[in-house]
PDB file of N, CA and C in Angstrom:
ATOM      1  N   UNK M  29     -76.244   2.064-140.146  1.00 70.00           N
ATOM      2  CA  UNK M  29     -77.684   1.678-140.092  1.00 70.00           C
ATOM      3  C   UNK M  29     -77.861   1.010-138.777  1.00 70.00           C
ATOM      4  N   UNK M  30     -78.973   1.389-138.056  1.00 78.00           N
ATOM      5  CA  UNK M  30     -79.241   0.889-136.845  1.00 78.00           C
ATOM      6  C   UNK M  30     -80.013  -0.321-137.012  1.00 78.00           C
ATOM      7  N   UNK M  31     -79.842  -1.447-136.334  1.00 75.00           N
ATOM      8  CA  UNK M  31     -80.779  -2.629-136.381  1.00 75.00           C
ATOM      9  C   UNK M  31     -82.300  -2.290-136.142  1.00 75.00           C
ATOM     10  N   UNK M  32     -83.048  -2.924-136.930  1.00 81.00           N
ATOM     11  CA  UNK M  32     -84.605  -2.781-136.679  1.00 81.00           C
ATOM     12  C   UNK M  32     -85.140  -4.018-136.114  1.00 81.00           C
ATOM     13  N   UNK M  33     -85.596  -3.902-134.803  1.00 85.00           N
ATOM     14  CA  UNK M  33     -86.034  -5.047-134.189  1.00 85.00           C
ATOM     15  C   UNK M  33     -87.455  -5.477-134.724  1.00 85.00           C
ATOM     16  N   UNK M  34     -87.582  -6.779-134.794  1.00 87.00           N
ATOM     17  CA  UNK M  34     -88.824  -7.317-135.369  1.00 87.00           C
ATOM     18  C   UNK M  34     -89.016  -7.040-136.740  1.00 87.00           C
ATOM     19  N   UNK M  35     -88.010  -6.633-137.633  1.00 85.00           N
ATOM     20  CA  UNK M  35     -88.132  -6.559-138.982  1.00 85.00           C
ATOM     21  C   UNK M  35     -87.231  -7.471-139.650  1.00 85.00           C
ATOM     22  N   UNK M  36     -87.760  -7.927-140.743  1.00 81.00           N
ATOM     23  CA  UNK M  36     -86.917  -8.938-141.595  1.00 81.00           C
ATOM     24  C   UNK M  36     -85.413  -8.281-141.935  1.00 81.00           C
ATOM     25  N   UNK M  37     -84.535  -8.910-142.192  1.00 81.00           N
ATOM     26  CA  UNK M  37     -83.333  -8.463-142.615  1.00 81.00           C
ATOM     27  C   UNK M  37     -83.504  -8.278-144.142  1.00 81.00           C
ATOM     28  N   UNK M  38     -82.702  -7.328-144.853  1.00 86.00           N
ATOM     29  CA  UNK M  38     -82.846  -7.127-146.259  1.00 86.00           C
ATOM     30  C   UNK M  38     -82.146  -8.428-146.892  1.00 86.00           C
ATOM     31  N   UNK M  39     -82.545  -8.732-148.012  1.00 89.00           N
ATOM     32  CA  UNK M  39     -82.099  -9.720-148.871  1.00 89.00           C
ATOM     33  C   UNK M  39     -80.506  -9.422-149.294  1.00 89.00           C
ATOM     34  N   UNK M  40     -79.708 -10.332-149.156  1.00 90.00           N
ATOM     35  CA  UNK M  40     -78.200 -10.418-149.704  1.00 90.00           C
ATOM     36  C   UNK M  40     -77.665 -11.564-149.887  1.00 90.00           C
ATOM     37  N   UNK M  41     -76.324 -11.466-150.647  1.00 93.00           N
ATOM     38  CA  UNK M  41     -75.655 -12.652-150.875  1.00 93.00           C
ATOM     39  C   UNK M  41     -74.217 -12.284-150.233  1.00 93.00           C
ATOM     40  N   UNK M  42     -73.577 -13.361-149.923  1.00 90.00           N
ATOM     41  CA  UNK M  42     -72.140 -13.269-149.332  1.00 90.00           C
ATOM     42  C   UNK M  42     -71.326 -14.448-149.615  1.00 90.00           C
ATOM     43  N   UNK M  43     -70.108 -14.280-149.549  1.00 92.00           N
ATOM     44  CA  UNK M  43     -69.233 -15.546-149.702  1.00 92.00           C
ATOM     45  C   UNK M  43     -68.866 -16.032-148.266  1.00 92.00           C
ATOM     46  N   UNK M  44     -69.049 -17.297-148.215  1.00 89.00           N
ATOM     47  CA  UNK M  44     -69.048 -17.981-146.943  1.00 89.00           C
ATOM     48  C   UNK M  44     -68.216 -19.348-147.097  1.00 89.00           C
ATOM     49  N   UNK M  45     -67.651 -19.952-145.962  1.00 90.00           N
ATOM     50  CA  UNK M  45     -67.115 -21.189-145.908  1.00 90.00           C
ATOM     51  C   UNK M  45     -68.208 -22.170-145.427  1.00 90.00           C
ATOM     52  N   UNK M  46     -68.592 -23.133-146.247  1.00 89.00           N
ATOM     53  CA  UNK M  46     -69.513 -24.090-145.790  1.00 89.00           C
ATOM     54  C   UNK M  46     -68.751 -25.470-146.027  1.00 89.00           C
ATOM     55  N   UNK M  47     -68.811 -26.284-145.107  1.00 94.00           N
ATOM     56  CA  UNK M  47     -68.298 -27.587-145.104  1.00 94.00           C
ATOM     57  C   UNK M  47     -66.782 -27.503-145.604  1.00 94.00           C
ATOM     58  N   UNK M  48     -66.275 -26.388-145.507  1.00 95.00           N
ATOM     59  CA  UNK M  48     -64.735 -26.370-145.618  1.00 95.00           C
ATOM     60  C   UNK M  48     -64.543 -25.695-147.066  1.00 95.00           C
ATOM     61  N   UNK M  49     -65.462 -25.392-147.812  1.00 96.00           N
ATOM     62  CA  UNK M  49     -65.243 -24.833-149.257  1.00 96.00           C
ATOM     63  C   UNK M  49     -65.987 -23.533-149.165  1.00 96.00           C
ATOM     64  N   UNK M  50     -65.478 -22.586-149.975  1.00 97.00           N
ATOM     65  CA  UNK M  50     -66.046 -21.312-150.193  1.00 97.00           C
ATOM     66  C   UNK M  50     -67.395 -21.370-150.986  1.00 97.00           C
ATOM     67  N   UNK M  51     -68.270 -20.827-150.883  1.00 96.00           N
ATOM     68  CA  UNK M  51     -69.736 -20.898-151.480  1.00 96.00           C
ATOM     69  C   UNK M  51     -70.339 -19.558-151.288  1.00 96.00           C
ATOM     70  N   UNK M  52     -71.101 -19.064-152.323  1.00 97.00           N
ATOM     71  CA  UNK M  52     -71.748 -17.974-152.314  1.00 97.00           C
ATOM     72  C   UNK M  52     -73.338 -18.322-151.682  1.00 97.00           C
ATOM     73  N   UNK M  53     -73.620 -17.528-150.487  1.00 94.00           N
ATOM     74  CA  UNK M  53     -74.984 -18.009-149.942  1.00 94.00           C
ATOM     75  C   UNK M  53     -75.839 -16.600-149.934  1.00 94.00           C
ATOM     76  N   UNK M  54     -77.008 -16.997-149.742  1.00 94.00           N
ATOM     77  CA  UNK M  54     -78.014 -15.781-149.676  1.00 94.00           C
ATOM     78  C   UNK M  54     -78.957 -16.037-148.343  1.00 94.00           C
ATOM     79  N   UNK M  55     -79.400 -15.002-147.913  1.00 90.00           N
ATOM     80  CA  UNK M  55     -80.350 -15.080-146.830  1.00 90.00           C
ATOM     81  C   UNK M  55     -81.481 -16.108-147.177  1.00 90.00           C
ATOM     82  N   UNK M  56     -81.861 -15.900-148.317  1.00 93.00           N
ATOM     83  CA  UNK M  56     -83.181 -16.737-148.917  1.00 93.00           C
ATOM     84  C   UNK M  56     -82.762 -18.195-148.691  1.00 93.00           C
ATOM     85  N   UNK M  57     -81.471 -18.646-148.737  1.00 93.00           N
ATOM     86  CA  UNK M  57     -81.208 -20.083-148.682  1.00 93.00           C
ATOM     87  C   UNK M  57     -81.489 -20.648-147.152  1.00 93.00           C
ATOM     88  N   UNK M  58     -81.780 -19.794-146.292  1.00 89.00           N
ATOM     89  CA  UNK M  58     -82.023 -20.024-144.873  1.00 89.00           C
ATOM     90  C   UNK M  58     -83.526 -19.752-144.382  1.00 89.00           C
ATOM     91  N   UNK M  59     -84.251 -19.518-145.218  1.00 90.00           N
ATOM     92  CA  UNK M  59     -85.635 -18.862-145.096  1.00 90.00           C
ATOM     93  C   UNK M  59     -86.323 -19.969-144.188  1.00 90.00           C
ATOM     94  N   UNK M  60     -87.016 -19.648-143.072  1.00 91.00           N
ATOM     95  CA  UNK M  60     -87.508 -20.502-142.052  1.00 91.00           C
ATOM     96  C   UNK M  60     -86.631 -21.074-141.244  1.00 91.00           C
ATOM     97  N   UNK M  61     -85.414 -20.727-141.021  1.00 91.00           N
ATOM     98  CA  UNK M  61     -84.557 -21.152-140.115  1.00 91.00           C
ATOM     99  C   UNK M  61     -83.967 -20.135-139.299  1.00 91.00           C
ATOM    100  N   UNK M  62     -83.289 -20.303-138.107  1.00 89.00           N
ATOM    101  CA  UNK M  62     -82.765 -19.331-137.216  1.00 89.00           C
ATOM    102  C   UNK M  62     -81.261 -19.123-137.774  1.00 89.00           C
ATOM    103  N   UNK M  63     -80.841 -18.022-138.031  1.00 85.00           N
ATOM    104  CA  UNK M  63     -79.759 -17.635-138.542  1.00 85.00           C
ATOM    105  C   UNK M  63     -78.764 -16.802-137.532  1.00 85.00           C
ATOM    106  N   UNK M  64     -77.594 -16.996-137.350  1.00 84.00           N
ATOM    107  CA  UNK M  64     -76.636 -16.141-136.549  1.00 84.00           C
ATOM    108  C   UNK M  64     -75.548 -15.673-137.636  1.00 84.00           C
ATOM    109  N   UNK M  65     -75.377 -14.346-137.729  1.00 79.00           N
ATOM    110  CA  UNK M  65     -74.457 -13.792-138.808  1.00 79.00           C
ATOM    111  C   UNK M  65     -73.292 -13.166-137.833  1.00 79.00           C
ATOM    112  N   UNK M  66     -72.072 -13.580-138.396  1.00 79.00           N
ATOM    113  CA  UNK M  66     -70.820 -13.158-137.837  1.00 79.00           C
ATOM    114  C   UNK M  66     -70.127 -12.145-138.822  1.00 79.00           C
ATOM    115  N   UNK M  67     -69.843 -10.945-138.512  1.00 75.00           N
ATOM    116  CA  UNK M  67     -69.091 -10.175-139.534  1.00 75.00           C
ATOM    117  C   UNK M  67     -67.741  -9.870-138.949  1.00 75.00           C
ATOM    118  N   UNK M  68     -66.749 -10.020-139.772  1.00 74.00           N
ATOM    119  CA  UNK M  68     -65.321  -9.750-139.296  1.00 74.00           C
ATOM    120  C   UNK M  68     -64.799  -8.600-140.244  1.00 74.00           C
ATOM    121  N   UNK M  69     -64.163  -7.569-139.767  1.00 73.00           N
ATOM    122  CA  UNK M  69     -63.589  -6.672-140.634  1.00 73.00           C
ATOM    123  C   UNK M  69     -62.556  -7.130-141.723  1.00 73.00           C
TER     124      UNK M  69
END
């Protein structure tokens, strides 16, 4: 899938490390904020 410039990212959830603990986060948790996503294989 190619990135779509000036389009909103699709809604998703993911497991993340937040403050040293694993947590399920969603893109909606960061609505109205700038977000940088890092993907590791």
